[in-house]
Amino acid sequence: MPNLEHPAYPAADLLHLESLVPCRESQVSMLLSLFGERQQFSFPSIFIYGHTSSGKTYVMQTLLTTLQLPHVFVNCVEYFTSRLLLEEILIQLQSCSGSEQTSAVHCDSLNDFVRLFKQALAARELQDQTLYIVLDRAEQLREMEVNILPAFLRLQELTDRNVTVILLSEIVWELFRPNIGCFEPFTMYFPDYSIGHLQKILSQNHPPEYSADFYSAYINILLGVFYMVCRDLKELRHLAALNFAKYCEPVVRGEANERDTRKLWKNIEPHLKKAMQTVYLREISSSQWERLQHDGGEPGQLKGLSAHTHVELPYYSKFLLIAAYLASYNPVRTDKRFFLKHHGKIRKTNFLKKHEKTSNHLLGPKPFPLDRLLAILYSIVDSRVAPTANIFSQITSLVTLQLLSIVGQNDQLDGPRYKCTVSLDFIRAIAR
């Protein structure tokens, strides 16, 4: 019995749609309930969120294409300004009727967009059915003008047309909501795929020359190795296609049949362990990885793997590390003596505080302000350094690396009171 049923759409189309979106039947059924019939006014705006590779984009594209609903699909990363975004919507709207000829569109403001949007709907005769505008990676809208997001949420009201705006994002709605208030969209969550869902989806791609049970057993082995470190469906599909030939070698050579799972596991286990080093990295091509498997070599034999590659830091990052180390371990009162050429006469004193008798390296690094870091940087670099965006971006990168190293050691960050320091071990780790 089919899970998707709706009186406004043919049963054959719904059955085909169900086969294309496995493990997402409940979300698709909810969307169909919100859409209603073609001529009915749908919800003005829908906000769909979930982690990466949870099927948001694929489900929306498949749903709108399979049911042949008029829609506009725009990626907000590609069209990163409001003008590019609005013009792309109007350009795609021109082709909704099937016409291949599209004219250039110039849209400088929201007022122009509303006017041109009404004209485009009237010209394409789309007043009798709902038009869906899908904005993928919608978190980029927060970087645009403050009136863009509220306008899209109320586009049905502004244009007085049958239009629904669908926002797809990886972050929750609370991070979108403007301070001035706006129309609240209908929110829908796409949960991550479970291991059973991944098993079902990946098993559908089995090669025709092998049985479905044989490929399903291979996917079960693959998920048993990678599921704890990788739950990205795209990455898992890539890994499955990349290592399947090695899994089939005993069967191809006649050393085992498709049911000898023990022999097949022993053959594929060392190669899956090698593949663990390249999850998400894409540092070598598929052809290089296949050649590495055929030769039986180690991943380090190929140039490009991060664990075996010497990484050269940017020029100023080296001096920033040195300056951060000096600022972490040297007291503020010594900066004048160490970094000024004409620091004047310094009076010697035998008075030492109790805590100064202990080496600073034993006490650990101390926090320091950004101004002091830049002052030390300017004094140790031979050439004149301008405080450009390049310098600040390298500072941000180094601070991020330090935070990641701390999180990797399972240290507890103390909220906003935490201040970044640079330790000697961190500099040695970066140098390696």
PDB file of C-alpha atoms in Angstrom, residues 76-330:
ATOM      1  CA  CYS A  76      21.786  31.765  -2.158  1.00  0.00           C
ATOM      2  CA  VAL A  77      25.506  30.993  -2.121  1.00  0.00           C
ATOM      3  CA  GLU A  78      25.756  31.442  -5.878  1.00  0.00           C
ATOM      4  CA  TYR A  79      23.635  34.611  -5.861  1.00  0.00           C
ATOM      5  CA  PHE A  80      25.138  36.265  -2.819  1.00  0.00           C
ATOM      6  CA  THR A  81      23.715  39.789  -3.182  1.00  0.00           C
ATOM      7  CA  SER A  82      20.099  40.877  -3.070  1.00  0.00           C
ATOM      8  CA  ARG A  83      20.203  42.214  -6.614  1.00  0.00           C
ATOM      9  CA  LEU A  84      21.610  38.972  -8.063  1.00  0.00           C
ATOM     10  CA  LEU A  85      19.099  36.946  -6.080  1.00  0.00           C
ATOM     11  CA  LEU A  86      16.044  38.943  -7.151  1.00  0.00           C
ATOM     12  CA  GLU A  87      17.140  39.050 -10.791  1.00  0.00           C
ATOM     13  CA  GLU A  88      17.739  35.288 -10.865  1.00  0.00           C
ATOM     14  CA  ILE A  89      14.235  34.641  -9.529  1.00  0.00           C
ATOM     15  CA  LEU A  90      12.738  36.803 -12.263  1.00  0.00           C
ATOM     16  CA  ILE A  91      14.882  35.161 -14.954  1.00  0.00           C
ATOM     17  CA  GLN A  92      13.822  31.666 -13.911  1.00  0.00           C
ATOM     18  CA  LEU A  93      10.232  32.837 -13.713  1.00  0.00           C
ATOM     19  CA  GLN A  94      10.372  33.736 -17.389  1.00  0.00           C
ATOM     20  CA  SER A  95      11.180  30.133 -18.285  1.00  0.00           C
ATOM     21  CA  CYS A  96       8.444  28.551 -16.138  1.00  0.00           C
ATOM     22  CA  SER A  97       6.133  28.359 -19.124  1.00  0.00           C
ATOM     23  CA  GLY A  98       8.639  26.322 -21.141  1.00  0.00           C
ATOM     24  CA  SER A  99       9.935  29.188 -23.275  1.00  0.00           C
ATOM     25  CA  GLU A 100      13.683  28.997 -23.889  1.00  0.00           C
ATOM     26  CA  GLN A 101      14.042  32.683 -24.706  1.00  0.00           C
ATOM     27  CA  THR A 102      14.764  34.802 -21.659  1.00  0.00           C
ATOM     28  CA  SER A 103      15.529  38.490 -21.655  1.00  0.00           C
ATOM     29  CA  ALA A 104      17.838  40.365 -19.347  1.00  0.00           C
ATOM     30  CA  VAL A 105      16.232  41.609 -16.154  1.00  0.00           C
ATOM     31  CA  HIS A 106      17.369  44.586 -14.098  1.00  0.00           C
ATOM     32  CA  CYS A 107      16.048  44.818 -10.567  1.00  0.00           C
ATOM     33  CA  ASP A 108      17.543  47.375  -8.189  1.00  0.00           C
ATOM     34  CA  SER A 109      15.102  47.290  -5.285  1.00  0.00           C
ATOM     35  CA  LEU A 110      12.281  45.325  -3.712  1.00  0.00           C
ATOM     36  CA  ASN A 111       9.720  47.694  -5.195  1.00  0.00           C
ATOM     37  CA  ASP A 112      11.013  46.876  -8.667  1.00  0.00           C
ATOM     38  CA  PHE A 113      10.981  43.174  -7.830  1.00  0.00           C
ATOM     39  CA  VAL A 114       7.336  43.215  -6.720  1.00  0.00           C
ATOM     40  CA  ARG A 115       6.314  45.115  -9.852  1.00  0.00           C
ATOM     41  CA  LEU A 116       8.271  42.860 -12.233  1.00  0.00           C
ATOM     42  CA  PHE A 117       7.116  39.761 -10.351  1.00  0.00           C
ATOM     43  CA  LYS A 118       3.450  40.637 -10.943  1.00  0.00           C
ATOM     44  CA  GLN A 119       4.124  41.329 -14.611  1.00  0.00           C
ATOM     45  CA  ALA A 120       5.946  38.005 -15.044  1.00  0.00           C
ATOM     46  CA  LEU A 121       3.106  36.041 -13.439  1.00  0.00           C
ATOM     47  CA  ALA A 122       0.558  37.771 -15.641  1.00  0.00           C
ATOM     48  CA  ALA A 123       2.596  37.174 -18.789  1.00  0.00           C
ATOM     49  CA  ARG A 124       3.169  33.487 -18.028  1.00  0.00           C
ATOM     50  CA  GLU A 125      -0.444  32.848 -16.957  1.00  0.00           C
ATOM     51  CA  LEU A 126       0.472  31.433 -13.571  1.00  0.00           C
ATOM     52  CA  GLN A 127      -2.244  33.146 -11.556  1.00  0.00           C
ATOM     53  CA  ASP A 128      -4.358  29.973 -11.357  1.00  0.00           C
ATOM     54  CA  GLN A 129      -1.749  27.812  -9.585  1.00  0.00           C
ATOM     55  CA  THR A 130       0.754  28.200  -6.791  1.00  0.00           C
ATOM     56  CA  LEU A 131       4.275  29.274  -7.633  1.00  0.00           C
ATOM     57  CA  TYR A 132       6.967  27.943  -5.308  1.00  0.00           C
ATOM     58  CA  ILE A 133      10.177  29.902  -4.745  1.00  0.00           C
ATOM     59  CA  VAL A 134      12.800  27.695  -3.095  1.00  0.00           C
ATOM     60  CA  LEU A 135      15.816  29.434  -1.562  1.00  0.00           C
ATOM     61  CA  ASP A 136      18.531  26.899  -0.788  1.00  0.00           C
ATOM     62  CA  ARG A 137      21.254  27.750   1.762  1.00  0.00           C
ATOM     63  CA  ALA A 138      18.934  30.436   3.077  1.00  0.00           C
ATOM     64  CA  GLU A 139      21.286  31.342   5.949  1.00  0.00           C
ATOM     65  CA  GLN A 140      23.032  33.610   3.440  1.00  0.00           C
ATOM     66  CA  LEU A 141      20.000  35.909   3.551  1.00  0.00           C
ATOM     67  CA  ARG A 142      21.157  37.130   6.956  1.00  0.00           C
ATOM     68  CA  GLU A 143      24.167  38.745   5.261  1.00  0.00           C
ATOM     69  CA  MET A 144      21.987  40.760   2.874  1.00  0.00           C
ATOM     70  CA  GLU A 145      19.882  43.862   3.502  1.00  0.00           C
ATOM     71  CA  VAL A 146      17.656  43.711   6.553  1.00  0.00           C
ATOM     72  CA  ASN A 147      14.457  43.954   4.508  1.00  0.00           C
ATOM     73  CA  ILE A 148      15.154  40.965   2.241  1.00  0.00           C
ATOM     74  CA  LEU A 149      14.189  38.168   4.638  1.00  0.00           C
ATOM     75  CA  PRO A 150      10.965  39.837   5.931  1.00  0.00           C
ATOM     76  CA  ALA A 151       9.976  40.591   2.337  1.00  0.00           C
ATOM     77  CA  PHE A 152      10.312  36.963   1.250  1.00  0.00           C
ATOM     78  CA  LEU A 153       8.334  35.808   4.274  1.00  0.00           C
ATOM     79  CA  ARG A 154       5.470  38.149   3.291  1.00  0.00           C
ATOM     80  CA  LEU A 155       5.843  37.903  -0.480  1.00  0.00           C
ATOM     81  CA  GLN A 156       2.342  36.488  -0.861  1.00  0.00           C
ATOM     82  CA  GLU A 157       0.935  39.537   0.923  1.00  0.00           C
ATOM     83  CA  LEU A 158       3.148  42.056  -0.908  1.00  0.00           C
ATOM     84  CA  THR A 159       2.359  40.755  -4.375  1.00  0.00           C
ATOM     85  CA  ASP A 160      -1.223  39.589  -3.717  1.00  0.00           C
ATOM     86  CA  ARG A 161      -0.424  36.488  -5.741  1.00  0.00           C
ATOM     87  CA  ASN A 162      -0.520  32.764  -5.113  1.00  0.00           C
ATOM     88  CA  VAL A 163       3.149  32.249  -4.195  1.00  0.00           C
ATOM     89  CA  THR A 164       4.906  30.239  -1.478  1.00  0.00           C
ATOM     90  CA  VAL A 165       8.501  30.845  -0.417  1.00  0.00           C
ATOM     91  CA  ILE A 166      10.405  27.807   0.903  1.00  0.00           C
ATOM     92  CA  LEU A 167      13.636  28.401   2.837  1.00  0.00           C
ATOM     93  CA  LEU A 168      16.149  25.557   3.155  1.00  0.00           C
ATOM     94  CA  SER A 169      18.812  25.907   5.812  1.00  0.00           C
ATOM     95  CA  GLU A 170      21.148  23.999   8.128  1.00  0.00           C
ATOM     96  CA  ILE A 171      20.492  26.264  11.126  1.00  0.00           C
ATOM     97  CA  VAL A 172      17.409  26.761  13.249  1.00  0.00           C
ATOM     98  CA  TRP A 173      14.836  29.517  12.762  1.00  0.00           C
ATOM     99  CA  GLU A 174      15.775  31.254  16.030  1.00  0.00           C
ATOM    100  CA  LEU A 175      19.045  32.344  14.386  1.00  0.00           C
ATOM    101  CA  PHE A 176      17.077  33.909  11.523  1.00  0.00           C
ATOM    102  CA  ARG A 177      14.400  35.844  13.372  1.00  0.00           C
ATOM    103  CA  PRO A 178      15.009  39.617  12.953  1.00  0.00           C
ATOM    104  CA  ASN A 179      14.915  41.916  15.957  1.00  0.00           C
ATOM    105  CA  ILE A 180      12.194  44.030  14.396  1.00  0.00           C
ATOM    106  CA  GLY A 181       9.876  41.044  14.083  1.00  0.00           C
ATOM    107  CA  CYS A 182       8.531  39.385  10.962  1.00  0.00           C
ATOM    108  CA  PHE A 183       5.955  36.928   9.685  1.00  0.00           C
ATOM    109  CA  GLU A 184       6.632  33.525  11.264  1.00  0.00           C
ATOM    110  CA  PRO A 185       6.992  30.746   8.687  1.00  0.00           C
ATOM    111  CA  PHE A 186       5.837  27.185   9.087  1.00  0.00           C
ATOM    112  CA  THR A 187       8.911  25.296  10.328  1.00  0.00           C
ATOM    113  CA  MET A 188       9.711  21.711   9.434  1.00  0.00           C
ATOM    114  CA  TYR A 189      12.640  19.609  10.604  1.00  0.00           C
ATOM    115  CA  PHE A 190      14.428  16.991   8.506  1.00  0.00           C
ATOM    116  CA  PRO A 191      16.117  14.548  10.918  1.00  0.00           C
ATOM    117  CA  ASP A 192      19.361  12.787  10.112  1.00  0.00           C
ATOM    118  CA  TYR A 193      19.191   9.454   8.368  1.00  0.00           C
ATOM    119  CA  SER A 194      19.487   6.521  10.750  1.00  0.00           C
ATOM    120  CA  ILE A 195      21.777   3.606   9.987  1.00  0.00           C
ATOM    121  CA  GLY A 196      18.742   1.656   8.773  1.00  0.00           C
ATOM    122  CA  HIS A 197      17.783   4.480   6.420  1.00  0.00           C
ATOM    123  CA  LEU A 198      21.336   4.689   5.059  1.00  0.00           C
ATOM    124  CA  GLN A 199      21.370   0.930   4.563  1.00  0.00           C
ATOM    125  CA  LYS A 200      18.125   1.086   2.581  1.00  0.00           C
ATOM    126  CA  ILE A 201      19.133   4.091   0.455  1.00  0.00           C
ATOM    127  CA  LEU A 202      22.648   2.901  -0.392  1.00  0.00           C
ATOM    128  CA  SER A 203      21.461  -0.632  -1.170  1.00  0.00           C
ATOM    129  CA  GLN A 204      19.305   0.704  -4.000  1.00  0.00           C
ATOM    130  CA  ASN A 205      22.433   1.498  -6.052  1.00  0.00           C
ATOM    131  CA  HIS A 206      23.592  -2.093  -6.462  1.00  0.00           C
ATOM    132  CA  PRO A 207      25.245  -2.965  -9.805  1.00  0.00           C
ATOM    133  CA  PRO A 208      23.091  -5.135 -12.089  1.00  0.00           C
ATOM    134  CA  GLU A 209      25.758  -7.856 -12.397  1.00  0.00           C
ATOM    135  CA  TYR A 210      25.535  -8.631  -8.675  1.00  0.00           C
ATOM    136  CA  SER A 211      22.565  -9.610  -6.559  1.00  0.00           C
ATOM    137  CA  ALA A 212      20.856  -7.154  -4.232  1.00  0.00           C
ATOM    138  CA  ASP A 213      21.674  -9.288  -1.169  1.00  0.00           C
ATOM    139  CA  PHE A 214      25.377  -9.310  -2.031  1.00  0.00           C
ATOM    140  CA  TYR A 215      25.509  -5.521  -2.354  1.00  0.00           C
ATOM    141  CA  SER A 216      23.393  -5.057   0.775  1.00  0.00           C
ATOM    142  CA  ALA A 217      25.912  -7.153   2.751  1.00  0.00           C
ATOM    143  CA  TYR A 218      28.709  -4.927   1.430  1.00  0.00           C
ATOM    144  CA  ILE A 219      26.834  -1.781   2.510  1.00  0.00           C
ATOM    145  CA  ASN A 220      26.318  -3.308   5.943  1.00  0.00           C
ATOM    146  CA  ILE A 221      30.094  -3.823   6.280  1.00  0.00           C
ATOM    147  CA  LEU A 222      30.792  -0.308   5.025  1.00  0.00           C
ATOM    148  CA  LEU A 223      28.392   1.281   7.493  1.00  0.00           C
ATOM    149  CA  GLY A 224      29.805  -0.812  10.318  1.00  0.00           C
ATOM    150  CA  VAL A 225      33.194   0.818   9.687  1.00  0.00           C
ATOM    151  CA  PHE A 226      32.269   4.398   8.757  1.00  0.00           C
ATOM    152  CA  TYR A 227      28.950   5.146  10.480  1.00  0.00           C
ATOM    153  CA  MET A 228      30.546   6.352  13.725  1.00  0.00           C
ATOM    154  CA  VAL A 229      32.763   8.888  11.924  1.00  0.00           C
ATOM    155  CA  CYS A 230      30.733   9.775   8.837  1.00  0.00           C
ATOM    156  CA  ARG A 231      26.966  10.031   8.384  1.00  0.00           C
ATOM    157  CA  ASP A 232      27.022  12.131   5.241  1.00  0.00           C
ATOM    158  CA  LEU A 233      25.013  10.278   2.599  1.00  0.00           C
ATOM    159  CA  LYS A 234      27.022  11.751  -0.274  1.00  0.00           C
ATOM    160  CA  GLU A 235      30.332  10.795   1.294  1.00  0.00           C
ATOM    161  CA  LEU A 236      29.135   7.284   2.093  1.00  0.00           C
ATOM    162  CA  ARG A 237      27.856   6.829  -1.447  1.00  0.00           C
ATOM    163  CA  HIS A 238      31.249   7.923  -2.774  1.00  0.00           C
ATOM    164  CA  LEU A 239      33.064   5.505  -0.445  1.00  0.00           C
ATOM    165  CA  ALA A 240      30.745   2.666  -1.435  1.00  0.00           C
ATOM    166  CA  ALA A 241      31.411   3.175  -5.146  1.00  0.00           C
ATOM    167  CA  LEU A 242      35.148   3.588  -4.580  1.00  0.00           C
ATOM    168  CA  ASN A 243      35.753   0.389  -2.576  1.00  0.00           C
ATOM    169  CA  PHE A 244      33.238  -2.013  -4.098  1.00  0.00           C
ATOM    170  CA  ALA A 245      35.680  -3.307  -6.736  1.00  0.00           C
ATOM    171  CA  LYS A 246      38.091  -4.384  -3.997  1.00  0.00           C
ATOM    172  CA  TYR A 247      35.273  -6.143  -2.150  1.00  0.00           C
ATOM    173  CA  CYS A 248      34.426  -8.165  -5.266  1.00  0.00           C
ATOM    174  CA  GLU A 249      37.993  -9.341  -5.991  1.00  0.00           C
ATOM    175  CA  PRO A 250      37.675 -12.761  -4.257  1.00  0.00           C
ATOM    176  CA  VAL A 251      34.438 -13.420  -6.157  1.00  0.00           C
ATOM    177  CA  VAL A 252      35.986 -12.367  -9.472  1.00  0.00           C
ATOM    178  CA  ARG A 253      39.044 -14.597  -8.905  1.00  0.00           C
ATOM    179  CA  GLY A 254      36.862 -17.533  -7.913  1.00  0.00           C
ATOM    180  CA  GLU A 255      38.293 -17.757  -4.402  1.00  0.00           C
ATOM    181  CA  ALA A 256      34.925 -17.172  -2.748  1.00  0.00           C
ATOM    182  CA  ASN A 257      31.253 -16.913  -3.590  1.00  0.00           C
ATOM    183  CA  GLU A 258      28.832 -14.150  -2.725  1.00  0.00           C
ATOM    184  CA  ARG A 259      27.865 -15.785   0.593  1.00  0.00           C
ATOM    185  CA  ASP A 260      31.403 -16.139   1.987  1.00  0.00           C
ATOM    186  CA  THR A 261      31.154 -12.986   4.049  1.00  0.00           C
ATOM    187  CA  ARG A 262      34.128 -13.911   6.244  1.00  0.00           C
ATOM    188  CA  LYS A 263      36.576 -14.126   3.318  1.00  0.00           C
ATOM    189  CA  LEU A 264      35.135 -11.005   1.762  1.00  0.00           C
ATOM    190  CA  TRP A 265      35.513  -9.109   5.045  1.00  0.00           C
ATOM    191  CA  LYS A 266      39.139 -10.168   5.491  1.00  0.00           C
ATOM    192  CA  ASN A 267      39.908  -8.973   1.981  1.00  0.00           C
ATOM    193  CA  ILE A 268      38.252  -5.560   2.329  1.00  0.00           C
ATOM    194  CA  GLU A 269      39.139  -4.742   5.964  1.00  0.00           C
ATOM    195  CA  PRO A 270      42.676  -3.312   5.413  1.00  0.00           C
ATOM    196  CA  HIS A 271      41.477  -1.193   2.501  1.00  0.00           C
ATOM    197  CA  LEU A 272      38.610   0.285   4.502  1.00  0.00           C
ATOM    198  CA  LYS A 273      41.081   1.206   7.241  1.00  0.00           C
ATOM    199  CA  LYS A 274      43.133   3.100   4.647  1.00  0.00           C
ATOM    200  CA  ALA A 275      39.982   4.838   3.424  1.00  0.00           C
ATOM    201  CA  MET A 276      39.325   6.069   6.982  1.00  0.00           C
ATOM    202  CA  GLN A 277      42.260   8.461   6.560  1.00  0.00           C
ATOM    203  CA  THR A 278      40.657  10.218   3.609  1.00  0.00           C
ATOM    204  CA  VAL A 279      37.070  10.639   4.822  1.00  0.00           C
ATOM    205  CA  TYR A 280      35.820  14.131   3.820  1.00  0.00           C
ATOM    206  CA  LEU A 281      39.298  15.200   2.624  1.00  0.00           C
ATOM    207  CA  ARG A 282      39.246  14.433  -1.125  1.00  0.00           C
ATOM    208  CA  GLU A 283      43.025  14.930  -1.175  1.00  0.00           C
ATOM    209  CA  ILE A 284      43.525  12.276  -3.831  1.00  0.00           C
ATOM    210  CA  SER A 285      41.416  11.492  -6.866  1.00  0.00           C
ATOM    211  CA  SER A 286      39.420   8.323  -7.344  1.00  0.00           C
ATOM    212  CA  SER A 287      41.901   7.069  -9.951  1.00  0.00           C
ATOM    213  CA  GLN A 288      44.798   7.609  -7.535  1.00  0.00           C
ATOM    214  CA  TRP A 289      42.951   5.735  -4.793  1.00  0.00           C
ATOM    215  CA  GLU A 290      42.205   2.815  -7.113  1.00  0.00           C
ATOM    216  CA  ARG A 291      45.854   2.698  -8.175  1.00  0.00           C
ATOM    217  CA  LEU A 292      46.874   2.727  -4.522  1.00  0.00           C
ATOM    218  CA  GLN A 293      44.549  -0.206  -3.797  1.00  0.00           C
ATOM    219  CA  HIS A 294      45.855  -2.139  -6.802  1.00  0.00           C
ATOM    220  CA  ASP A 295      49.498  -1.649  -5.798  1.00  0.00           C
ATOM    221  CA  GLY A 296      48.829  -2.460  -2.151  1.00  0.00           C
ATOM    222  CA  GLY A 297      50.674   0.624  -0.900  1.00  0.00           C
ATOM    223  CA  GLU A 298      50.097   2.859   2.068  1.00  0.00           C
ATOM    224  CA  PRO A 299      48.262   6.202   1.833  1.00  0.00           C
ATOM    225  CA  GLY A 300      51.445   8.066   2.701  1.00  0.00           C
ATOM    226  CA  GLN A 301      53.044   6.941  -0.561  1.00  0.00           C
ATOM    227  CA  LEU A 302      50.843   9.342  -2.488  1.00  0.00           C
ATOM    228  CA  LYS A 303      51.570  13.021  -2.349  1.00  0.00           C
ATOM    229  CA  GLY A 304      48.688  15.028  -1.012  1.00  0.00           C
ATOM    230  CA  LEU A 305      47.569  13.286   2.166  1.00  0.00           C
ATOM    231  CA  SER A 306      47.584  15.686   5.082  1.00  0.00           C
ATOM    232  CA  ALA A 307      49.123  13.226   7.537  1.00  0.00           C
ATOM    233  CA  HIS A 308      52.246  12.921   5.384  1.00  0.00           C
ATOM    234  CA  THR A 309      52.515  16.338   3.781  1.00  0.00           C
ATOM    235  CA  HIS A 310      54.649  19.256   4.904  1.00  0.00           C
ATOM    236  CA  VAL A 311      52.415  22.305   5.228  1.00  0.00           C
ATOM    237  CA  GLU A 312      54.028  25.714   4.857  1.00  0.00           C
ATOM    238  CA  LEU A 313      52.393  28.470   6.907  1.00  0.00           C
ATOM    239  CA  PRO A 314      51.753  31.918   5.402  1.00  0.00           C
ATOM    240  CA  TYR A 315      54.521  34.464   5.917  1.00  0.00           C
ATOM    241  CA  TYR A 316      52.883  36.567   8.610  1.00  0.00           C
ATOM    242  CA  SER A 317      51.370  33.550  10.381  1.00  0.00           C
ATOM    243  CA  LYS A 318      54.866  32.458  11.447  1.00  0.00           C
ATOM    244  CA  PHE A 319      55.546  35.830  13.050  1.00  0.00           C
ATOM    245  CA  LEU A 320      52.049  35.885  14.554  1.00  0.00           C
ATOM    246  CA  LEU A 321      52.768  32.580  16.260  1.00  0.00           C
ATOM    247  CA  ILE A 322      56.062  33.904  17.609  1.00  0.00           C
ATOM    248  CA  ALA A 323      54.440  37.142  18.780  1.00  0.00           C
ATOM    249  CA  ALA A 324      51.601  35.212  20.448  1.00  0.00           C
ATOM    250  CA  TYR A 325      54.086  32.952  22.217  1.00  0.00           C
ATOM    251  CA  LEU A 326      56.078  35.940  23.493  1.00  0.00           C
ATOM    252  CA  ALA A 327      52.912  37.672  24.674  1.00  0.00           C
ATOM    253  CA  SER A 328      51.745  34.505  26.446  1.00  0.00           C
ATOM    254  CA  TYR A 329      54.894  33.919  28.501  1.00  0.00           C
ATOM    255  CA  ASN A 330      56.472  37.351  28.969  1.00  0.00           C
TER     256      ASN A 330
END
